């Protein structure tokens, strides 16, 4: 029996283009979030200055992060867009500095021009919450760059996304829409090996729609690509942890729940988890890896014991 439901996604599958140490990690990777914004829902500009953001990224690496995701535009509910020159000024110095330190860097952007410039400065991953829907030039940039591309499920920008929380079957609908993104990427010349899929927890899913997606990561993995899970400090965890007065737990009090999701997602085979607080999730993926390995060994052992028992039982009757 598997340690958790739907634990069928292979950990070893990795997108092409990552350093060997990550491609062969043999466990779920941990992506640490580096927000270079003044209005993030989770950390409110604590690392807005480039030097502070770089220092925070290095701290996340020390805590066990495998990759760092640098973003210069908040995608929190109702967030407004920032001018492209502002986004570039926020992220490029940080990406360049972290890449120079040897970090595997991801850029969190929906803009093709930002993605292109970030890859030129050393980013290995383009993490696009819109899956290419926000900028028609994104897919050609991904094809030309050869970078790893995270295509997330998305239905609209932050100011309108909650109005799109309408699904017949959220798992089937998300899978179908991400399958369409895959077709569009292929048509633009992007290789399947570059692509990672993300169910888009919290995006057009403010509440209960998130849980079926987590419970059925195998459905998303059936599209044939690695899966990234970004549950960290999301609203649906705040609602789950609400106090007796019904008030959702604030973002900084959702880290233990985030680590629990990380453990379950890792045991279910997610390629990577994206988190704000790294140490708890880094521990969680290692626990999940040990648990899954032990379950596999134990299953083999029980089978051998059964076979030996049957053989001995047969010997006693002759």
mmCIF file of C-alpha atoms in Angstrom:
data_model
loop_
_atom_site.group_PDB
_atom_site.id
_atom_site.type_symbol
_atom_site.label_atom_id
_atom_site.label_comp_id
_atom_site.label_asym_id
_atom_site.label_seq_id
_atom_site.Cartn_x
_atom_site.Cartn_y
_atom_site.Cartn_z
ATOM 1 C CA UNK A 1 0.000 0.000 0.000
ATOM 2 C CA UNK A 2 1.272 3.511 -0.821
ATOM 3 C CA UNK A 3 2.066 5.827 2.119
ATOM 4 C CA UNK A 4 -0.445 8.419 0.879
ATOM 5 C CA UNK A 5 -3.180 8.321 -1.759
ATOM 6 C CA UNK A 6 -2.030 8.657 -5.357
ATOM 7 C CA UNK A 7 1.670 8.287 -4.544
ATOM 8 C CA UNK A 8 2.462 7.379 -8.125
ATOM 9 C CA UNK A 9 4.433 10.265 -9.607
ATOM 10 C CA UNK A 10 8.136 9.464 -10.084
ATOM 11 C CA UNK A 11 10.454 11.787 -8.137
ATOM 12 C CA UNK A 12 13.291 11.139 -10.548
ATOM 13 C CA UNK A 13 11.668 12.901 -13.516
ATOM 14 C CA UNK A 14 13.258 16.322 -13.880
ATOM 15 C CA UNK A 15 13.024 19.017 -16.532
ATOM 16 C CA UNK A 16 16.028 19.443 -18.788
ATOM 17 C CA UNK A 17 18.446 22.287 -18.168
ATOM 18 C CA UNK A 18 19.014 22.075 -14.429
ATOM 19 C CA UNK A 19 22.390 21.492 -12.750
ATOM 20 C CA UNK A 20 23.268 17.830 -12.306
ATOM 21 C CA UNK A 21 22.982 18.056 -8.523
ATOM 22 C CA UNK A 22 19.309 18.992 -8.895
ATOM 23 C CA UNK A 23 18.470 16.727 -11.814
ATOM 24 C CA UNK A 24 19.714 13.730 -9.805
ATOM 25 C CA UNK A 25 18.509 14.753 -6.361
ATOM 26 C CA UNK A 26 16.150 11.761 -6.167
ATOM 27 C CA UNK A 27 13.654 13.694 -4.033
ATOM 28 C CA UNK A 28 11.273 16.611 -4.256
ATOM 29 C CA UNK A 29 13.136 19.901 -4.631
ATOM 30 C CA UNK A 30 12.480 22.986 -2.520
ATOM 31 C CA UNK A 31 12.172 26.387 -4.193
ATOM 32 C CA UNK A 32 12.601 29.317 -1.827
ATOM 33 C CA UNK A 33 10.677 32.529 -2.507
ATOM 34 C CA UNK A 34 12.568 35.823 -2.784
ATOM 35 C CA UNK A 35 9.995 38.612 -3.062
ATOM 36 C CA UNK A 36 11.499 41.898 -4.254
ATOM 37 C CA UNK A 37 8.205 43.728 -3.806
ATOM 38 C CA UNK A 38 6.816 46.197 -1.274
ATOM 39 C CA UNK A 39 3.374 44.595 -1.170
ATOM 40 C CA UNK A 40 3.726 40.817 -0.965
ATOM 41 C CA UNK A 41 0.880 39.169 0.952
ATOM 42 C CA UNK A 42 3.328 37.050 2.939
ATOM 43 C CA UNK A 43 6.292 39.225 3.868
ATOM 44 C CA UNK A 44 5.259 42.798 3.048
ATOM 45 C CA UNK A 45 8.491 44.122 1.564
ATOM 46 C CA UNK A 46 10.923 42.841 4.193
ATOM 47 C CA UNK A 47 13.513 42.175 1.466
ATOM 48 C CA UNK A 48 12.607 44.907 -1.005
ATOM 49 C CA UNK A 49 16.089 46.398 -1.276
ATOM 50 C CA UNK A 50 18.376 44.370 -3.599
ATOM 51 C CA UNK A 51 21.057 43.809 -0.948
ATOM 52 C CA UNK A 52 18.427 42.571 1.500
ATOM 53 C CA UNK A 53 16.903 40.283 -1.135
ATOM 54 C CA UNK A 54 20.282 38.765 -1.979
ATOM 55 C CA UNK A 55 21.059 38.217 1.688
ATOM 56 C CA UNK A 56 17.667 36.579 2.185
ATOM 57 C CA UNK A 57 18.236 34.312 -0.816
ATOM 58 C CA UNK A 58 21.553 33.159 0.620
ATOM 59 C CA UNK A 59 19.846 32.486 3.951
ATOM 60 C CA UNK A 60 17.243 30.345 2.168
ATOM 61 C CA UNK A 61 20.021 28.365 0.503
ATOM 62 C CA UNK A 62 21.614 27.799 3.906
ATOM 63 C CA UNK A 63 18.246 26.570 5.175
ATOM 64 C CA UNK A 64 18.079 23.942 2.424
ATOM 65 C CA UNK A 65 16.575 25.601 -0.659
ATOM 66 C CA UNK A 66 17.516 23.967 -3.961
ATOM 67 C CA UNK A 67 16.311 26.854 -6.134
ATOM 68 C CA UNK A 68 15.448 30.505 -5.526
ATOM 69 C CA UNK A 69 12.406 32.120 -7.167
ATOM 70 C CA UNK A 70 12.905 35.885 -7.572
ATOM 71 C CA UNK A 71 9.826 37.999 -8.277
ATOM 72 C CA UNK A 72 9.309 41.739 -8.675
ATOM 73 C CA UNK A 73 5.537 41.941 -9.085
ATOM 74 C CA UNK A 74 3.048 40.802 -6.469
ATOM 75 C CA UNK A 75 0.344 38.381 -7.573
ATOM 76 C CA UNK A 76 -1.606 38.581 -4.311
ATOM 77 C CA UNK A 77 -5.397 38.995 -4.656
ATOM 78 C CA UNK A 78 -6.327 42.456 -5.991
ATOM 79 C CA UNK A 79 -2.710 43.474 -6.580
ATOM 80 C CA UNK A 80 -2.140 46.036 -9.296
ATOM 81 C CA UNK A 81 0.429 45.665 -12.060
ATOM 82 C CA UNK A 82 3.767 47.467 -11.978
ATOM 83 C CA UNK A 83 5.494 49.059 -14.987
ATOM 84 C CA UNK A 84 7.891 46.738 -16.772
ATOM 85 C CA UNK A 85 10.894 48.975 -16.118
ATOM 86 C CA UNK A 86 10.147 48.818 -12.395
ATOM 87 C CA UNK A 87 9.916 45.027 -12.457
ATOM 88 C CA UNK A 88 13.214 44.793 -14.348
ATOM 89 C CA UNK A 89 14.951 47.136 -11.921
ATOM 90 C CA UNK A 90 13.743 45.068 -8.981
ATOM 91 C CA UNK A 91 14.699 41.592 -10.128
ATOM 92 C CA UNK A 92 17.724 41.798 -12.424
ATOM 93 C CA UNK A 93 20.337 42.896 -9.851
ATOM 94 C CA UNK A 94 19.130 40.218 -7.442
ATOM 95 C CA UNK A 95 19.128 37.460 -10.052
ATOM 96 C CA UNK A 96 22.580 38.414 -11.275
ATOM 97 C CA UNK A 97 24.032 38.502 -7.756
ATOM 98 C CA UNK A 98 22.489 35.180 -6.689
ATOM 99 C CA UNK A 99 23.535 33.442 -9.911
ATOM 100 C CA UNK A 100 27.069 34.739 -9.354
ATOM 101 C CA UNK A 101 26.971 33.045 -5.935
ATOM 102 C CA UNK A 102 26.175 29.739 -7.642
ATOM 103 C CA UNK A 103 22.451 29.651 -6.885
ATOM 104 C CA UNK A 104 19.991 27.990 -9.251
ATOM 105 C CA UNK A 105 17.678 30.937 -9.897
ATOM 106 C CA UNK A 106 14.107 31.131 -11.165
ATOM 107 C CA UNK A 107 12.397 34.345 -12.262
ATOM 108 C CA UNK A 108 8.755 34.750 -11.245
ATOM 109 C CA UNK A 109 7.240 36.823 -14.059
ATOM 110 C CA UNK A 110 4.437 36.886 -16.615
ATOM 111 C CA UNK A 111 6.343 39.176 -19.003
ATOM 112 C CA UNK A 112 8.438 37.857 -21.869
ATOM 113 C CA UNK A 113 10.873 40.784 -21.781
ATOM 114 C CA UNK A 114 11.562 40.229 -18.085
ATOM 115 C CA UNK A 115 11.986 36.499 -18.643
ATOM 116 C CA UNK A 116 14.449 37.071 -21.489
ATOM 117 C CA UNK A 117 16.521 39.556 -19.499
ATOM 118 C CA UNK A 118 16.502 37.302 -16.429
ATOM 119 C CA UNK A 119 17.816 34.318 -18.397
ATOM 120 C CA UNK A 120 20.541 36.540 -19.838
ATOM 121 C CA UNK A 121 21.522 37.418 -16.235
ATOM 122 C CA UNK A 122 21.727 33.763 -15.199
ATOM 123 C CA UNK A 123 18.194 32.529 -14.396
ATOM 124 C CA UNK A 124 17.650 28.868 -15.276
ATOM 125 C CA UNK A 125 13.878 28.750 -14.735
ATOM 126 C CA UNK A 126 11.010 30.957 -15.921
ATOM 127 C CA UNK A 127 8.113 30.653 -13.477
ATOM 128 C CA UNK A 128 5.088 32.119 -15.246
ATOM 129 C CA UNK A 129 1.899 32.123 -13.182
ATOM 130 C CA UNK A 130 -0.110 32.860 -16.330
ATOM 131 C CA UNK A 131 1.233 29.927 -18.334
ATOM 132 C CA UNK A 132 1.798 32.330 -21.223
ATOM 133 C CA UNK A 133 -1.714 33.800 -21.292
ATOM 134 C CA UNK A 134 -0.597 37.206 -20.000
ATOM 135 C CA UNK A 135 1.988 37.807 -22.744
ATOM 136 C CA UNK A 136 1.811 36.238 -26.216
ATOM 137 C CA UNK A 137 5.581 36.632 -26.604
ATOM 138 C CA UNK A 138 6.353 34.410 -23.616
ATOM 139 C CA UNK A 139 6.267 31.031 -25.348
ATOM 140 C CA UNK A 140 8.660 32.082 -28.155
ATOM 141 C CA UNK A 141 11.076 33.424 -25.522
ATOM 142 C CA UNK A 142 10.936 30.088 -23.693
ATOM 143 C CA UNK A 143 11.615 28.219 -26.935
ATOM 144 C CA UNK A 144 14.561 30.460 -27.834
ATOM 145 C CA UNK A 145 16.088 30.449 -24.356
ATOM 146 C CA UNK A 146 15.862 26.724 -23.650
ATOM 147 C CA UNK A 147 15.103 27.570 -20.000
ATOM 148 C CA UNK A 148 12.957 25.416 -17.741
ATOM 149 C CA UNK A 149 9.416 26.788 -17.901
ATOM 150 C CA UNK A 150 6.818 26.460 -15.149
ATOM 151 C CA UNK A 151 3.367 26.814 -16.713
ATOM 152 C CA UNK A 152 0.789 27.476 -14.020
ATOM 153 C CA UNK A 153 -2.971 27.175 -14.261
ATOM 154 C CA UNK A 154 -4.329 30.729 -14.503
ATOM 155 C CA UNK A 155 -7.533 32.409 -15.591
ATOM 156 C CA UNK A 156 -6.930 36.100 -15.001
ATOM 157 C CA UNK A 157 -4.840 38.759 -13.300
ATOM 158 C CA UNK A 158 -4.866 39.303 -9.553
ATOM 159 C CA UNK A 159 -7.569 41.960 -9.624
ATOM 160 C CA UNK A 160 -10.140 39.638 -11.226
ATOM 161 C CA UNK A 161 -8.954 36.090 -10.580
ATOM 162 C CA UNK A 162 -11.353 35.278 -7.741
ATOM 163 C CA UNK A 163 -14.332 35.820 -10.039
ATOM 164 C CA UNK A 164 -13.146 32.868 -12.143
ATOM 165 C CA UNK A 165 -13.522 30.298 -9.351
ATOM 166 C CA UNK A 166 -16.144 28.392 -11.349
ATOM 167 C CA UNK A 167 -15.499 24.735 -12.185
ATOM 168 C CA UNK A 168 -17.564 21.734 -13.232
ATOM 169 C CA UNK A 169 -14.827 19.450 -11.879
ATOM 170 C CA UNK A 170 -11.782 21.405 -10.728
ATOM 171 C CA UNK A 171 -9.321 18.559 -11.310
ATOM 172 C CA UNK A 172 -10.582 17.757 -14.805
ATOM 173 C CA UNK A 173 -10.916 21.434 -15.737
ATOM 174 C CA UNK A 174 -7.406 22.346 -14.567
ATOM 175 C CA UNK A 175 -5.915 19.333 -16.358
ATOM 176 C CA UNK A 176 -7.740 20.201 -19.563
ATOM 177 C CA UNK A 177 -6.652 23.838 -19.474
ATOM 178 C CA UNK A 178 -3.029 22.934 -18.733
ATOM 179 C CA UNK A 179 -3.125 20.395 -21.548
ATOM 180 C CA UNK A 180 -4.079 23.281 -23.840
ATOM 181 C CA UNK A 181 -1.085 25.267 -22.527
ATOM 182 C CA UNK A 182 1.135 22.292 -23.391
ATOM 183 C CA UNK A 183 -0.212 22.204 -26.943
ATOM 184 C CA UNK A 184 0.455 25.933 -27.306
ATOM 185 C CA UNK A 185 3.982 25.547 -25.990
ATOM 186 C CA UNK A 186 4.725 22.744 -28.432
ATOM 187 C CA UNK A 187 3.356 24.823 -31.290
ATOM 188 C CA UNK A 188 5.771 27.613 -30.311
ATOM 189 C CA UNK A 189 8.729 25.228 -30.450
ATOM 190 C CA UNK A 190 9.114 24.574 -26.728
ATOM 191 C CA UNK A 191 10.387 21.077 -25.970
ATOM 192 C CA UNK A 192 8.364 18.969 -23.544
ATOM 193 C CA UNK A 193 11.558 18.440 -21.521
ATOM 194 C CA UNK A 194 11.578 22.138 -20.617
ATOM 195 C CA UNK A 195 8.082 22.200 -19.115
ATOM 196 C CA UNK A 196 6.846 21.862 -15.538
ATOM 197 C CA UNK A 197 3.147 22.128 -14.668
ATOM 198 C CA UNK A 198 1.655 23.892 -11.646
ATOM 199 C CA UNK A 199 -2.024 23.537 -10.603
ATOM 200 C CA UNK A 200 -2.143 27.200 -9.555
ATOM 201 C CA UNK A 201 -3.279 26.861 -5.962
ATOM 202 C CA UNK A 202 -4.995 30.067 -4.884
ATOM 203 C CA UNK A 203 -5.260 31.474 -8.411
ATOM 204 C CA UNK A 204 -8.947 31.527 -9.376
ATOM 205 C CA UNK A 205 -9.234 29.174 -6.389
ATOM 206 C CA UNK A 206 -9.626 31.193 -3.174
ATOM 207 C CA UNK A 207 -10.935 28.350 -1.033
ATOM 208 C CA UNK A 208 -12.013 24.723 -1.189
ATOM 209 C CA UNK A 209 -11.166 24.238 -4.882
ATOM 210 C CA UNK A 210 -7.540 23.748 -3.886
ATOM 211 C CA UNK A 211 -7.946 20.543 -1.902
ATOM 212 C CA UNK A 212 -9.073 18.244 -4.751
ATOM 213 C CA UNK A 213 -6.061 19.382 -6.782
ATOM 214 C CA UNK A 214 -3.702 18.457 -3.957
ATOM 215 C CA UNK A 215 -5.456 15.139 -3.426
ATOM 216 C CA UNK A 216 -5.142 14.271 -7.124
ATOM 217 C CA UNK A 217 -1.676 15.345 -8.167
ATOM 218 C CA UNK A 218 -1.523 12.083 -10.107
ATOM 219 C CA UNK A 219 -4.148 13.446 -12.516
ATOM 220 C CA UNK A 220 -1.959 16.427 -13.299
ATOM 221 C CA UNK A 221 1.130 14.228 -13.589
ATOM 222 C CA UNK A 222 -0.727 12.084 -16.128
ATOM 223 C CA UNK A 223 -0.077 14.920 -18.599
ATOM 224 C CA UNK A 224 3.491 13.657 -18.609
ATOM 225 C CA UNK A 225 5.358 16.550 -17.067
ATOM 226 C CA UNK A 226 6.860 17.205 -13.615
ATOM 227 C CA UNK A 227 4.621 18.988 -11.131
ATOM 228 C CA UNK A 228 5.364 22.013 -8.946
ATOM 229 C CA UNK A 229 3.167 22.695 -5.899
ATOM 230 C CA UNK A 230 2.902 26.218 -4.489
ATOM 231 C CA UNK A 231 0.726 26.059 -1.386
ATOM 232 C CA UNK A 232 2.908 28.211 0.848
ATOM 233 C CA UNK A 233 0.954 30.544 3.142
ATOM 234 C CA UNK A 234 -2.010 30.576 0.745
ATOM 235 C CA UNK A 235 -5.476 31.751 1.779
ATOM 236 C CA UNK A 236 -7.003 28.291 1.796
ATOM 237 C CA UNK A 237 -4.572 27.297 4.550
ATOM 238 C CA UNK A 238 -5.538 30.399 6.509
ATOM 239 C CA UNK A 239 -9.205 29.386 6.278
ATOM 240 C CA UNK A 240 -8.370 25.846 7.379
ATOM 241 C CA UNK A 241 -6.559 27.171 10.434
ATOM 242 C CA UNK A 242 -9.195 29.768 11.378
ATOM 243 C CA UNK A 243 -9.753 30.352 15.071
ATOM 244 C CA UNK A 244 -13.039 29.994 16.967
ATOM 245 C CA UNK A 245 -14.080 33.441 15.750
ATOM 246 C CA UNK A 246 -13.730 32.291 12.141
ATOM 247 C CA UNK A 247 -10.885 34.691 11.433
ATOM 248 C CA UNK A 248 -8.338 33.099 9.066
ATOM 249 C CA UNK A 249 -4.859 32.521 10.438
ATOM 250 C CA UNK A 250 -2.478 35.224 9.167
ATOM 251 C CA UNK A 251 0.163 34.269 6.561
ATOM 252 C CA UNK A 252 3.082 33.910 8.969
ATOM 253 C CA UNK A 253 1.087 31.424 11.050
ATOM 254 C CA UNK A 254 0.567 29.080 8.091
ATOM 255 C CA UNK A 255 4.102 27.698 7.840
ATOM 256 C CA UNK A 256 3.451 24.490 9.799
ATOM 257 C CA UNK A 257 0.470 23.723 7.568
ATOM 258 C CA UNK A 258 2.621 24.521 4.543
ATOM 259 C CA UNK A 259 5.224 21.997 5.686
ATOM 260 C CA UNK A 260 2.470 19.386 6.115
ATOM 261 C CA UNK A 261 1.345 19.989 2.528
ATOM 262 C CA UNK A 262 4.974 19.736 1.437
ATOM 263 C CA UNK A 263 5.355 16.320 3.067
ATOM 264 C CA UNK A 264 2.197 14.993 1.436
ATOM 265 C CA UNK A 265 3.014 16.507 -1.959
ATOM 266 C CA UNK A 266 6.515 15.064 -1.793
ATOM 267 C CA UNK A 267 5.205 11.613 -0.868
ATOM 268 C CA UNK A 268 2.836 11.923 -3.837
ATOM 269 C CA UNK A 269 5.796 12.623 -6.126
ATOM 270 C CA UNK A 270 5.786 16.377 -6.741
ATOM 271 C CA UNK A 271 8.951 17.489 -8.515
ATOM 272 C CA UNK A 272 9.241 20.688 -6.472
ATOM 273 C CA UNK A 273 7.485 22.749 -3.807
ATOM 274 C CA UNK A 274 7.634 26.549 -3.712
ATOM 275 C CA UNK A 275 7.757 27.908 -0.157
ATOM 276 C CA UNK A 276 8.536 31.021 1.855
ATOM 277 C CA UNK A 277 9.892 29.295 4.978
ATOM 278 C CA UNK A 278 12.397 26.760 3.692
ATOM 279 C CA UNK A 279 13.739 24.825 6.663
ATOM 280 C CA UNK A 280 10.459 23.103 7.596
ATOM 281 C CA UNK A 281 9.777 22.064 4.021
ATOM 282 C CA UNK A 282 13.370 20.941 3.441
ATOM 283 C CA UNK A 283 12.961 18.624 6.438
ATOM 284 C CA UNK A 284 9.536 17.527 5.212
ATOM 285 C CA UNK A 285 10.739 16.382 1.786
ATOM 286 C CA UNK A 286 13.455 14.298 3.380
ATOM 287 C CA UNK A 287 10.971 12.682 5.742
ATOM 288 C CA UNK A 288 8.704 11.918 2.781
ATOM 289 C CA UNK A 289 11.597 10.413 0.817
ATOM 290 C CA UNK A 290 12.598 8.167 3.704
ATOM 291 C CA UNK A 291 8.968 7.164 4.301
ATOM 292 C CA UNK A 292 8.395 6.280 0.636
ATOM 293 C CA UNK A 293 11.660 4.351 0.407
ATOM 294 C CA UNK A 294 10.817 2.372 3.531
ATOM 295 C CA UNK A 295 7.333 1.617 2.233
ATOM 296 C CA UNK A 296 8.790 0.239 -0.985
ATOM 297 C CA UNK A 297 11.301 -1.938 0.875
ATOM 298 C CA UNK A 298 8.653 -3.141 3.328
ATOM 299 C CA UNK A 299 6.286 -4.115 0.543
ATOM 300 C CA UNK A 300 9.015 -6.177 -1.056
ATOM 301 C CA UNK A 301 9.843 -7.778 2.278
ATOM 302 C CA UNK A 302 6.230 -8.714 3.000
ATOM 303 C CA UNK A 303 5.891 -10.237 -0.445
ATOM 304 C CA UNK A 304 8.981 -12.373 0.102
ATOM 305 C CA UNK A 305 7.732 -13.463 3.531
ATOM 306 C CA UNK A 306 4.401 -14.506 2.013
ATOM 307 C CA UNK A 307 6.137 -16.444 -0.705
ATOM 308 C CA UNK A 308 8.376 -18.198 1.844
ATOM 309 C CA UNK A 309 5.367 -18.991 4.022
ATOM 310 C CA UNK A 310 3.490 -20.519 1.120
ATOM 311 C CA UNK A 311 6.481 -22.606 0.167
ATOM 312 C CA UNK A 312 7.020 -23.855 3.732
ATOM 313 C CA UNK A 313 3.330 -24.563 4.173
ATOM 314 C CA UNK A 314 3.379 -26.628 1.021
ATOM 315 C CA UNK A 315 6.432 -28.521 2.283
ATOM 316 C CA UNK A 316 4.658 -29.483 5.489
ATOM 317 C CA UNK A 317 1.750 -31.081 3.652
ATOM 318 C CA UNK A 318 3.844 -33.415 1.546
#
